[in-house]
mmCIF file of C-alpha atoms in Angstrom:
data_model
loop_
_atom_site.group_PDB
_atom_site.id
_atom_site.type_symbol
_atom_site.label_atom_id
_atom_site.label_comp_id
_atom_site.label_asym_id
_atom_site.label_seq_id
_atom_site.Cartn_x
_atom_site.Cartn_y
_atom_site.Cartn_z
ATOM 1 C CA MET A 1 -10.876 0.878 -6.913
ATOM 2 C CA ARG A 2 -7.528 1.370 -8.677
ATOM 3 C CA ARG A 3 -8.674 4.660 -10.041
ATOM 4 C CA SER A 4 -6.832 7.377 -11.902
ATOM 5 C CA PRO A 5 -6.144 10.623 -10.031
ATOM 6 C CA ARG A 6 -9.361 11.692 -8.412
ATOM 7 C CA LEU A 7 -11.623 12.703 -11.278
ATOM 8 C CA ALA A 8 -14.904 11.621 -9.738
ATOM 9 C CA ALA A 9 -15.934 14.826 -8.008
ATOM 10 C CA LEU A 10 -14.733 17.035 -10.851
ATOM 11 C CA VAL A 11 -16.479 15.016 -13.528
ATOM 12 C CA GLY A 12 -19.658 14.793 -11.502
ATOM 13 C CA ALA A 13 -19.649 18.514 -10.904
ATOM 14 C CA LEU A 14 -19.059 19.277 -14.568
ATOM 15 C CA LEU A 15 -21.931 17.063 -15.599
ATOM 16 C CA LEU A 16 -24.422 18.343 -13.074
ATOM 17 C CA GLY A 17 -25.406 21.228 -15.325
ATOM 18 C CA ALA A 18 -29.157 21.479 -15.001
ATOM 19 C CA ALA A 19 -30.882 20.643 -11.760
ATOM 20 C CA ALA A 20 -31.529 16.991 -11.001
ATOM 21 C CA PRO A 21 -34.896 15.718 -12.230
ATOM 22 C CA ALA A 22 -37.836 16.006 -9.880
ATOM 23 C CA LEU A 23 -38.165 12.949 -7.717
ATOM 24 C CA THR A 24 -41.093 11.581 -5.796
ATOM 25 C CA PRO A 25 -39.607 10.456 -2.470
ATOM 26 C CA ALA A 26 -39.568 6.696 -1.947
ATOM 27 C CA ALA A 27 -40.644 5.008 1.225
ATOM 28 C CA PRO A 28 -37.551 5.318 3.428
ATOM 29 C CA ALA A 29 -35.515 2.155 3.918
ATOM 30 C CA THR A 30 -35.580 1.138 7.541
ATOM 31 C CA ALA A 31 -32.379 2.207 9.220
ATOM 32 C CA ALA A 32 -30.271 -0.828 10.002
ATOM 33 C CA THR A 33 -29.035 -1.232 13.547
ATOM 34 C CA THR A 34 -26.337 -3.754 12.662
ATOM 35 C CA LEU A 35 -23.960 -4.323 9.770
ATOM 36 C CA THR A 36 -25.160 -7.583 8.259
ATOM 37 C CA MET A 37 -22.793 -7.393 5.243
ATOM 38 C CA ARG A 38 -19.283 -7.379 6.713
ATOM 39 C CA GLY A 39 -17.157 -7.774 3.672
ATOM 40 C CA ALA A 40 -13.728 -8.062 2.132
ATOM 41 C CA ASP A 41 -12.836 -7.720 -1.536
ATOM 42 C CA VAL A 42 -10.411 -10.596 -2.083
ATOM 43 C CA SER A 43 -10.153 -10.378 -5.868
ATOM 44 C CA SER A 44 -6.340 -10.529 -5.960
ATOM 45 C CA LEU A 45 -6.048 -13.349 -3.428
ATOM 46 C CA GLN A 46 -5.927 -16.294 -5.803
ATOM 47 C CA ARG A 47 -3.037 -14.811 -7.758
ATOM 48 C CA SER A 48 -1.132 -14.176 -4.511
ATOM 49 C CA LEU A 49 -1.667 -17.754 -3.356
ATOM 50 C CA ASP A 50 -0.648 -19.119 -6.747
ATOM 51 C CA LEU A 51 2.627 -17.178 -6.366
ATOM 52 C CA GLY A 52 3.255 -18.718 -2.961
ATOM 53 C CA ALA A 53 2.031 -15.965 -0.648
ATOM 54 C CA LYS A 54 1.745 -16.928 3.010
ATOM 55 C CA TYR A 55 -0.713 -15.491 5.489
ATOM 56 C CA TYR A 56 -0.408 -15.515 9.259
ATOM 57 C CA THR A 57 -2.600 -14.855 12.249
ATOM 58 C CA ALA A 58 -1.689 -12.167 14.749
ATOM 59 C CA ALA A 59 0.040 -14.899 16.752
ATOM 60 C CA GLY A 60 2.218 -15.769 13.776
ATOM 61 C CA THR A 61 0.524 -19.040 12.854
ATOM 62 C CA ALA A 62 0.220 -19.780 9.142
ATOM 63 C CA ALA A 63 -3.451 -19.952 8.127
ATOM 64 C CA ASP A 64 -5.858 -19.698 5.221
ATOM 65 C CA PRO A 65 -6.394 -15.948 4.764
ATOM 66 C CA LEU A 66 -10.155 -16.430 4.459
ATOM 67 C CA ASP A 67 -10.120 -18.123 7.864
ATOM 68 C CA VAL A 68 -8.120 -15.226 9.281
ATOM 69 C CA LEU A 69 -10.644 -12.749 7.870
ATOM 70 C CA LYS A 70 -13.588 -14.793 9.158
ATOM 71 C CA GLY A 71 -11.993 -14.784 12.569
ATOM 72 C CA ALA A 72 -11.900 -10.987 12.381
ATOM 73 C CA GLY A 73 -15.624 -10.831 11.641
ATOM 74 C CA VAL A 74 -15.906 -11.076 7.830
ATOM 75 C CA ASN A 75 -19.037 -12.839 6.555
ATOM 76 C CA TYR A 76 -19.081 -11.687 2.917
ATOM 77 C CA ALA A 77 -16.542 -11.788 0.063
ATOM 78 C CA ARG A 78 -16.486 -9.577 -3.012
ATOM 79 C CA LEU A 79 -14.952 -10.702 -6.302
ATOM 80 C CA ARG A 80 -14.471 -8.494 -9.344
ATOM 81 C CA ILE A 81 -14.927 -9.967 -12.787
ATOM 82 C CA TRP A 82 -13.306 -8.746 -15.991
ATOM 83 C CA ASN A 83 -14.441 -10.037 -19.363
ATOM 84 C CA ASN A 84 -11.127 -11.088 -20.918
ATOM 85 C CA PRO A 85 -8.175 -9.705 -18.948
ATOM 86 C CA ALA A 86 -4.691 -10.265 -20.363
ATOM 87 C CA SER A 87 -3.521 -11.557 -16.982
ATOM 88 C CA GLY A 88 -5.853 -14.560 -17.059
ATOM 89 C CA TYR A 89 -7.068 -13.621 -13.562
ATOM 90 C CA ASN A 90 -10.420 -12.186 -12.482
ATOM 91 C CA ASN A 91 -12.051 -13.788 -15.525
ATOM 92 C CA LEU A 92 -14.979 -16.203 -15.349
ATOM 93 C CA ALA A 93 -12.823 -19.313 -15.031
ATOM 94 C CA LYS A 94 -10.948 -17.868 -12.051
ATOM 95 C CA VAL A 95 -14.064 -16.378 -10.445
ATOM 96 C CA LEU A 96 -15.692 -19.809 -10.531
ATOM 97 C CA ILE A 97 -12.733 -21.217 -8.602
ATOM 98 C CA ASP A 98 -12.705 -18.291 -6.174
ATOM 99 C CA ALA A 99 -16.435 -18.595 -5.588
ATOM 100 C CA LYS A 100 -16.060 -22.225 -4.532
ATOM 101 C CA ARG A 101 -13.433 -21.245 -1.958
ATOM 102 C CA VAL A 102 -15.612 -18.430 -0.673
ATOM 103 C CA LYS A 103 -18.764 -20.494 -0.338
ATOM 104 C CA ALA A 104 -16.866 -23.438 1.195
ATOM 105 C CA LYS A 105 -15.915 -21.083 4.030
ATOM 106 C CA GLY A 106 -19.564 -20.220 4.617
ATOM 107 C CA LEU A 107 -19.178 -16.690 3.288
ATOM 108 C CA ALA A 108 -21.763 -14.860 1.215
ATOM 109 C CA LEU A 109 -20.675 -13.821 -2.284
ATOM 110 C CA MET A 110 -20.823 -10.496 -4.138
ATOM 111 C CA VAL A 111 -19.776 -10.399 -7.803
ATOM 112 C CA ASP A 112 -18.549 -7.023 -9.042
ATOM 113 C CA PHE A 113 -19.109 -6.705 -12.805
ATOM 114 C CA HIS A 114 -16.712 -4.177 -14.343
ATOM 115 C CA TYR A 115 -17.889 -4.901 -17.917
ATOM 116 C CA SER A 116 -14.314 -4.342 -19.057
ATOM 117 C CA ASP A 117 -11.084 -6.237 -19.635
ATOM 118 C CA THR A 118 -9.392 -4.014 -17.078
ATOM 119 C CA TRP A 119 -10.120 -1.576 -14.266
ATOM 120 C CA ALA A 120 -13.353 0.426 -14.388
ATOM 121 C CA ASP A 121 -13.718 3.396 -12.039
ATOM 122 C CA PRO A 122 -14.952 7.027 -12.096
ATOM 123 C CA GLY A 123 -12.170 8.110 -14.455
ATOM 124 C CA LYS A 124 -12.364 5.282 -16.995
ATOM 125 C CA GLN A 125 -14.922 2.752 -18.154
ATOM 126 C CA TYR A 126 -13.335 0.951 -21.108
ATOM 127 C CA LYS A 127 -15.443 -1.438 -23.149
ATOM 128 C CA PRO A 128 -14.197 -5.015 -23.394
ATOM 129 C CA ALA A 129 -12.276 -5.471 -26.641
ATOM 130 C CA ALA A 130 -14.915 -7.902 -27.903
ATOM 131 C CA TRP A 131 -17.571 -5.185 -27.572
ATOM 132 C CA ALA A 132 -15.484 -2.254 -28.807
ATOM 133 C CA SER A 133 -17.426 -1.652 -32.018
ATOM 134 C CA HIS A 134 -20.862 -2.239 -30.498
ATOM 135 C CA GLY A 135 -23.447 0.517 -30.205
ATOM 136 C CA ILE A 136 -26.029 0.858 -27.473
ATOM 137 C CA ALA A 137 -28.464 -1.719 -28.904
ATOM 138 C CA ALA A 138 -25.797 -4.408 -29.127
ATOM 139 C CA LEU A 139 -24.379 -3.427 -25.742
ATOM 140 C CA GLN A 140 -27.729 -4.061 -24.072
ATOM 141 C CA THR A 141 -27.631 -7.600 -25.416
ATOM 142 C CA ASP A 142 -23.972 -7.946 -24.421
ATOM 143 C CA VAL A 143 -24.651 -6.881 -20.838
ATOM 144 C CA TYR A 144 -27.702 -9.108 -20.533
ATOM 145 C CA ASN A 145 -26.035 -12.212 -21.973
ATOM 146 C CA TYR A 146 -22.751 -11.779 -20.138
ATOM 147 C CA THR A 147 -24.413 -11.116 -16.789
ATOM 148 C CA TYR A 148 -26.830 -14.016 -17.223
ATOM 149 C CA ASN A 149 -24.097 -16.423 -18.333
ATOM 150 C CA VAL A 150 -21.774 -15.574 -15.441
ATOM 151 C CA CYS A 151 -24.577 -15.838 -12.900
ATOM 152 C CA THR A 152 -25.816 -19.114 -14.414
ATOM 153 C CA ALA A 153 -22.313 -20.628 -14.396
ATOM 154 C CA LEU A 154 -21.953 -19.732 -10.729
ATOM 155 C CA LYS A 155 -25.403 -21.103 -9.959
ATOM 156 C CA ALA A 156 -24.681 -24.365 -11.795
ATOM 157 C CA GLN A 157 -21.738 -25.145 -9.516
ATOM 158 C CA GLY A 158 -23.697 -24.339 -6.365
ATOM 159 C CA THR A 159 -22.227 -20.873 -5.758
ATOM 160 C CA THR A 160 -25.107 -18.590 -6.723
ATOM 161 C CA PRO A 161 -24.103 -15.001 -5.972
ATOM 162 C CA ASP A 162 -25.921 -13.389 -3.078
ATOM 163 C CA SER A 163 -25.462 -9.989 -4.683
ATOM 164 C CA VAL A 164 -24.005 -8.472 -7.836
ATOM 165 C CA GLN A 165 -22.861 -5.026 -8.859
ATOM 166 C CA ILE A 166 -24.001 -3.872 -12.276
ATOM 167 C CA GLY A 167 -20.902 -1.803 -12.956
ATOM 168 C CA ASN A 168 -18.112 -0.558 -10.718
ATOM 169 C CA GLU A 169 -18.008 3.056 -9.493
ATOM 170 C CA ILE A 170 -20.147 4.225 -12.395
ATOM 171 C CA ASN A 171 -20.353 7.889 -11.338
ATOM 172 C CA VAL A 172 -20.914 9.048 -14.912
ATOM 173 C CA GLY A 173 -21.894 5.785 -16.550
ATOM 174 C CA MET A 174 -20.223 2.660 -17.897
ATOM 175 C CA LEU A 175 -19.148 1.170 -21.229
ATOM 176 C CA TRP A 176 -17.995 4.557 -22.479
ATOM 177 C CA ASN A 177 -18.763 6.370 -24.607
ATOM 178 C CA ASP A 178 -22.120 4.769 -25.407
ATOM 179 C CA GLY A 179 -23.103 4.344 -21.790
ATOM 180 C CA LYS A 180 -21.633 7.623 -20.531
ATOM 181 C CA VAL A 181 -23.961 10.251 -19.088
ATOM 182 C CA VAL A 182 -23.487 13.433 -21.131
ATOM 183 C CA ASN A 183 -25.569 16.598 -20.730
ATOM 184 C CA ASN A 184 -27.633 14.935 -18.004
ATOM 185 C CA ASN A 185 -28.913 12.302 -20.426
ATOM 186 C CA PHE A 186 -29.275 9.004 -18.554
ATOM 187 C CA THR A 187 -31.091 7.138 -21.335
ATOM 188 C CA ASN A 188 -28.279 4.894 -22.545
ATOM 189 C CA LEU A 189 -26.977 4.150 -19.071
ATOM 190 C CA SER A 190 -30.474 3.243 -17.919
ATOM 191 C CA LEU A 191 -30.825 0.736 -20.759
ATOM 192 C CA LEU A 192 -27.593 -0.983 -19.725
ATOM 193 C CA LEU A 193 -28.516 -1.045 -16.050
ATOM 194 C CA LYS A 194 -31.919 -2.517 -16.846
ATOM 195 C CA ALA A 195 -30.274 -5.220 -18.952
ATOM 196 C CA GLY A 196 -27.980 -6.165 -16.059
ATOM 197 C CA TYR A 197 -30.811 -6.122 -13.532
ATOM 198 C CA ASN A 198 -33.109 -8.242 -15.698
ATOM 199 C CA ALA A 199 -30.376 -10.770 -16.438
ATOM 200 C CA THR A 200 -29.555 -11.148 -12.756
ATOM 201 C CA LYS A 201 -33.163 -11.699 -11.771
ATOM 202 C CA ALA A 202 -33.692 -14.144 -14.670
ATOM 203 C CA CYS A 203 -30.805 -16.193 -13.288
ATOM 204 C CA ASN A 204 -31.860 -15.985 -9.640
ATOM 205 C CA GLY A 205 -34.602 -13.766 -8.300
ATOM 206 C CA GLY A 206 -33.074 -13.682 -4.819
ATOM 207 C CA THR A 207 -29.747 -12.198 -5.897
ATOM 208 C CA LYS A 208 -29.586 -8.566 -4.822
ATOM 209 C CA VAL A 209 -28.596 -5.996 -7.448
ATOM 210 C CA ILE A 210 -26.279 -3.209 -6.313
ATOM 211 C CA ILE A 211 -25.674 0.001 -8.241
ATOM 212 C CA HIS A 212 -22.330 1.353 -7.094
ATOM 213 C CA THR A 213 -20.862 4.833 -7.336
ATOM 214 C CA ALA A 214 -17.968 6.555 -5.569
ATOM 215 C CA ASP A 215 -20.290 9.403 -4.562
ATOM 216 C CA ALA A 216 -19.900 9.186 -0.789
ATOM 217 C CA ASP A 217 -18.195 12.577 -0.958
ATOM 218 C CA SER A 218 -21.155 14.539 -2.282
ATOM 219 C CA GLN A 219 -24.873 14.507 -1.603
ATOM 220 C CA ALA A 220 -25.370 16.638 -4.723
ATOM 221 C CA ASN A 221 -23.504 14.194 -6.957
ATOM 222 C CA ALA A 222 -25.251 11.189 -5.435
ATOM 223 C CA ARG A 223 -28.665 12.792 -5.971
ATOM 224 C CA TRP A 224 -27.759 13.739 -9.529
ATOM 225 C CA PHE A 225 -26.855 10.152 -10.360
ATOM 226 C CA TYR A 226 -29.514 8.189 -8.491
ATOM 227 C CA ASP A 227 -32.267 10.711 -9.318
ATOM 228 C CA GLY A 228 -31.197 10.391 -12.953
ATOM 229 C CA ILE A 229 -31.515 6.619 -13.108
ATOM 230 C CA THR A 230 -34.689 6.645 -11.007
ATOM 231 C CA ALA A 231 -36.338 9.024 -13.478
ATOM 232 C CA LYS A 232 -35.567 6.472 -16.219
ATOM 233 C CA GLY A 233 -37.226 3.629 -14.320
ATOM 234 C CA VAL A 234 -34.064 1.753 -13.326
ATOM 235 C CA ALA A 235 -34.608 -0.821 -10.583
ATOM 236 C CA TRP A 236 -32.017 -1.882 -8.020
ATOM 237 C CA ASP A 237 -31.991 -3.420 -4.553
ATOM 238 C CA ILE A 238 -29.037 -1.901 -2.698
ATOM 239 C CA THR A 239 -27.252 1.421 -3.140
ATOM 240 C CA GLY A 240 -23.460 1.024 -3.104
ATOM 241 C CA LEU A 241 -20.940 3.762 -2.299
ATOM 242 C CA SER A 242 -17.156 3.935 -2.038
ATOM 243 C CA TYR A 243 -15.587 5.830 0.851
ATOM 244 C CA TYR A 244 -11.887 6.570 1.304
ATOM 245 C CA CYS A 245 -11.433 9.442 3.735
ATOM 246 C CA MET A 246 -8.436 10.921 1.895
ATOM 247 C CA TRP A 247 -10.626 11.343 -1.200
ATOM 248 C CA HIS A 248 -14.199 11.493 0.060
ATOM 249 C CA GLY A 249 -14.105 13.841 3.015
ATOM 250 C CA THR A 250 -15.250 13.713 6.585
ATOM 251 C CA LEU A 251 -17.127 10.997 8.403
ATOM 252 C CA SER A 252 -19.812 13.545 9.191
ATOM 253 C CA ASN A 253 -20.372 14.152 5.494
ATOM 254 C CA LEU A 254 -20.377 10.399 4.874
ATOM 255 C CA ALA A 255 -23.176 10.001 7.417
ATOM 256 C CA THR A 256 -25.153 12.723 5.676
ATOM 257 C CA VAL A 257 -24.819 11.067 2.260
ATOM 258 C CA ILE A 258 -25.696 7.589 3.549
ATOM 259 C CA THR A 259 -28.756 8.867 5.363
ATOM 260 C CA ASP A 260 -29.878 10.884 2.368
ATOM 261 C CA VAL A 261 -29.600 8.117 -0.239
ATOM 262 C CA ARG A 262 -31.167 5.585 2.123
ATOM 263 C CA THR A 263 -34.206 7.726 2.800
ATOM 264 C CA ARG A 264 -34.497 9.310 -0.648
ATOM 265 C CA TYR A 265 -34.508 6.056 -2.632
ATOM 266 C CA GLY A 266 -35.933 3.688 -0.045
ATOM 267 C CA LYS A 267 -33.147 1.131 -0.414
ATOM 268 C CA PRO A 268 -30.488 -0.245 1.934
ATOM 269 C CA VAL A 269 -26.999 1.205 1.608
ATOM 270 C CA VAL A 270 -23.650 -0.554 1.676
ATOM 271 C CA LEU A 271 -20.133 0.866 1.566
ATOM 272 C CA ALA A 272 -18.784 -1.401 -1.155
ATOM 273 C CA GLU A 273 -15.227 -0.132 -0.668
ATOM 274 C CA THR A 274 -13.106 1.447 2.027
ATOM 275 C CA ALA A 275 -9.497 1.093 3.214
ATOM 276 C CA TYR A 276 -6.755 2.939 5.085
ATOM 277 C CA PRO A 277 -2.926 2.816 5.116
ATOM 278 C CA PHE A 278 -0.960 1.141 7.905
ATOM 279 C CA THR A 279 2.269 2.770 6.708
ATOM 280 C CA SER A 280 3.404 5.582 4.443
ATOM 281 C CA ALA A 281 6.284 3.447 3.183
ATOM 282 C CA ASN A 282 6.325 1.481 -0.052
ATOM 283 C CA ALA A 283 7.191 -2.210 -0.359
ATOM 284 C CA ASP A 284 8.159 -2.239 -4.032
ATOM 285 C CA GLY A 285 9.068 -0.088 -7.023
ATOM 286 C CA GLU A 286 5.451 0.773 -7.857
ATOM 287 C CA ALA A 287 4.216 4.044 -6.355
ATOM 288 C CA ASN A 288 1.449 3.642 -3.802
ATOM 289 C CA SER A 289 -2.060 4.751 -4.755
ATOM 290 C CA VAL A 290 -2.455 6.404 -1.361
ATOM 291 C CA ASN A 291 0.280 8.576 0.093
ATOM 292 C CA SER A 292 -1.776 10.635 2.522
ATOM 293 C CA THR A 293 -3.610 10.181 5.787
ATOM 294 C CA CYS A 294 -6.674 11.693 7.428
ATOM 295 C CA SER A 295 -6.706 13.805 10.562
ATOM 296 C CA GLY A 296 -6.631 11.728 13.710
ATOM 297 C CA TYR A 297 -5.534 8.524 12.028
ATOM 298 C CA PRO A 298 -1.790 7.976 11.651
ATOM 299 C CA ALA A 299 -0.421 5.540 9.081
ATOM 300 C CA THR A 300 0.137 2.794 11.627
ATOM 301 C CA TRP A 301 -1.552 -0.484 12.448
ATOM 302 C CA ALA A 302 -3.428 1.273 15.235
ATOM 303 C CA GLY A 303 -4.407 4.135 12.926
ATOM 304 C CA GLN A 304 -5.601 1.788 10.188
ATOM 305 C CA ALA A 305 -7.756 -0.125 12.641
ATOM 306 C CA ALA A 306 -9.136 3.019 14.259
ATOM 307 C CA ASN A 307 -10.142 4.443 10.890
ATOM 308 C CA PHE A 308 -11.882 1.246 9.820
ATOM 309 C CA THR A 309 -13.740 1.111 13.122
ATOM 310 C CA ALA A 310 -14.800 4.740 12.722
ATOM 311 C CA VAL A 311 -16.053 4.111 9.182
ATOM 312 C CA GLN A 312 -18.081 1.121 10.370
ATOM 313 C CA ASN A 313 -19.505 3.078 13.277
ATOM 314 C CA THR A 314 -20.468 5.954 10.985
ATOM 315 C CA ALA A 315 -22.090 3.646 8.447
ATOM 316 C CA ARG A 316 -23.998 1.799 11.148
ATOM 317 C CA GLY A 317 -25.092 5.037 12.783
ATOM 318 C CA ALA A 318 -26.463 6.305 9.463
ATOM 319 C CA GLY A 319 -28.431 3.095 8.949
ATOM 320 C CA ALA A 320 -26.232 1.304 6.383
ATOM 321 C CA ILE A 321 -26.283 -2.490 6.233
ATOM 322 C CA GLY A 322 -22.666 -3.210 5.364
ATOM 323 C CA VAL A 323 -19.048 -2.189 4.905
ATOM 324 C CA PHE A 324 -16.460 -3.873 2.651
ATOM 325 C CA TYR A 325 -12.700 -3.474 3.002
ATOM 326 C CA TRP A 326 -11.071 -3.294 -0.433
ATOM 327 C CA GLU A 327 -8.288 -5.829 -1.088
ATOM 328 C CA PRO A 328 -7.136 -6.511 2.492
ATOM 329 C CA THR A 329 -5.068 -9.523 1.317
ATOM 330 C CA TRP A 330 -3.183 -7.786 -1.513
ATOM 331 C CA TYR A 331 0.233 -7.384 0.031
ATOM 332 C CA ALA A 332 3.419 -6.961 -1.997
ATOM 333 C CA VAL A 333 3.839 -10.398 -3.565
ATOM 334 C CA PRO A 334 6.186 -10.151 -6.576
ATOM 335 C CA GLY A 335 4.302 -10.987 -9.748
ATOM 336 C CA ASN A 336 0.912 -9.824 -8.520
ATOM 337 C CA GLY A 337 1.043 -6.396 -10.122
ATOM 338 C CA TRP A 338 -1.811 -3.942 -10.546
ATOM 339 C CA ASP A 339 -1.856 -3.942 -14.360
ATOM 340 C CA PRO A 340 -3.616 -6.992 -15.843
ATOM 341 C CA ALA A 341 -1.816 -6.381 -19.126
ATOM 342 C CA ASN A 342 1.548 -6.588 -17.323
ATOM 343 C CA ILE A 343 0.810 -8.420 -14.089
ATOM 344 C CA ASN A 344 4.361 -9.747 -13.750
ATOM 345 C CA GLY A 345 6.089 -6.511 -14.639
ATOM 346 C CA THR A 346 4.169 -4.066 -12.461
ATOM 347 C CA GLY A 347 4.146 -3.731 -8.701
ATOM 348 C CA ASN A 348 1.442 -3.456 -6.103
ATOM 349 C CA GLN A 349 0.031 0.018 -5.516
ATOM 350 C CA TRP A 350 -1.897 -1.227 -2.467
ATOM 351 C CA ASP A 351 0.843 -2.781 -0.339
ATOM 352 C CA ASN A 352 0.463 -0.118 2.373
ATOM 353 C CA MET A 353 -3.346 -0.438 2.453
ATOM 354 C CA ALA A 354 -3.798 -4.175 2.991
ATOM 355 C CA VAL A 355 -4.533 -5.510 6.468
ATOM 356 C CA PHE A 356 -1.722 -8.015 6.097
ATOM 357 C CA ASN A 357 1.785 -6.572 6.249
ATOM 358 C CA TRP A 358 4.621 -7.222 3.823
ATOM 359 C CA THR A 359 5.380 -10.629 5.324
ATOM 360 C CA GLY A 360 1.730 -11.672 5.488
ATOM 361 C CA GLN A 361 0.934 -11.079 9.170
ATOM 362 C CA VAL A 362 -2.535 -9.709 9.848
ATOM 363 C CA ASN A 363 -3.179 -6.448 11.670
ATOM 364 C CA PRO A 364 -4.599 -7.789 14.956
ATOM 365 C CA ASN A 365 -6.581 -4.615 15.596
ATOM 366 C CA VAL A 366 -8.692 -4.668 12.408
ATOM 367 C CA VAL A 367 -12.091 -6.182 13.102
ATOM 368 C CA TRP A 368 -15.438 -6.226 11.314
ATOM 369 C CA THR A 369 -18.201 -5.653 13.855
ATOM 370 C CA PRO A 370 -21.977 -6.042 13.539
#
């Protein structure tokens, strides 16, 4: 998440150009009947706790936020990792600490590789500063070594990731410009994805590799991307999509896209990100990322919960295996800003989208259901 103004659909449409490559249909993935990956991205949580944030149950009792989320049905945590962020958070050292907390609670772990020092999303995929001068050959080695080293460090402390994302919302590639898809040429991107996949499997063969785009809005864009990497021989285990109704359209369309990518590529599907506002107000001086709602779902605690339930029901009905809520614990704690280069001086653009309100009390109506 934390994307620029919505460039994904426009960029994808501009790059479609020629028709997607011919694809031999894969054996359809069996439609799931339950959501086995019921997740929460808690990447900002450690910073909030370090700043003294408090979290409360619906009854007003102070509690560990991971326990509160588990009580609401969460069984999986997602952690982003940046190579060398200026904030000193979401780097390997902090992810190792976070992973211990996650696994100690009995939660499964997903690691979300951005391959950047800052946010990567459909509108920007900045190389880490240490890789800035590297061409595609060196970048393959960078991706392999970095992925393998992170996975091995997690494994060594007994917190082997259950799944990893090779890139975050890589609608038109990653590690731009070398790994960007231009004129329908997926060659460079495929080399990077293969490096990440091979490194993950070399570390632990059972770790599932997710390739994640924000293409839940468009069957055409999803086919363009996943057909493109399939034609280049890229392997992956789970197809990941982002879905925010204010950006990605109707639930009916979401069901169509999930069903199509599940059957077309023969792999399980997970919604790696979703969220909805509980208020249209703003808790701090930083403008909210989301200032709109979707029909039928007001910006209230009841509306937030109803939307999340509807997204889960749609995903389940289309045969997906999981849904992750993005940053449910990131409420407006001063000092936990959105910009890793100015974490103290920026505000929280997500304070109206968390499932904990501005004093840390959980929305009692938000539940993750199998």
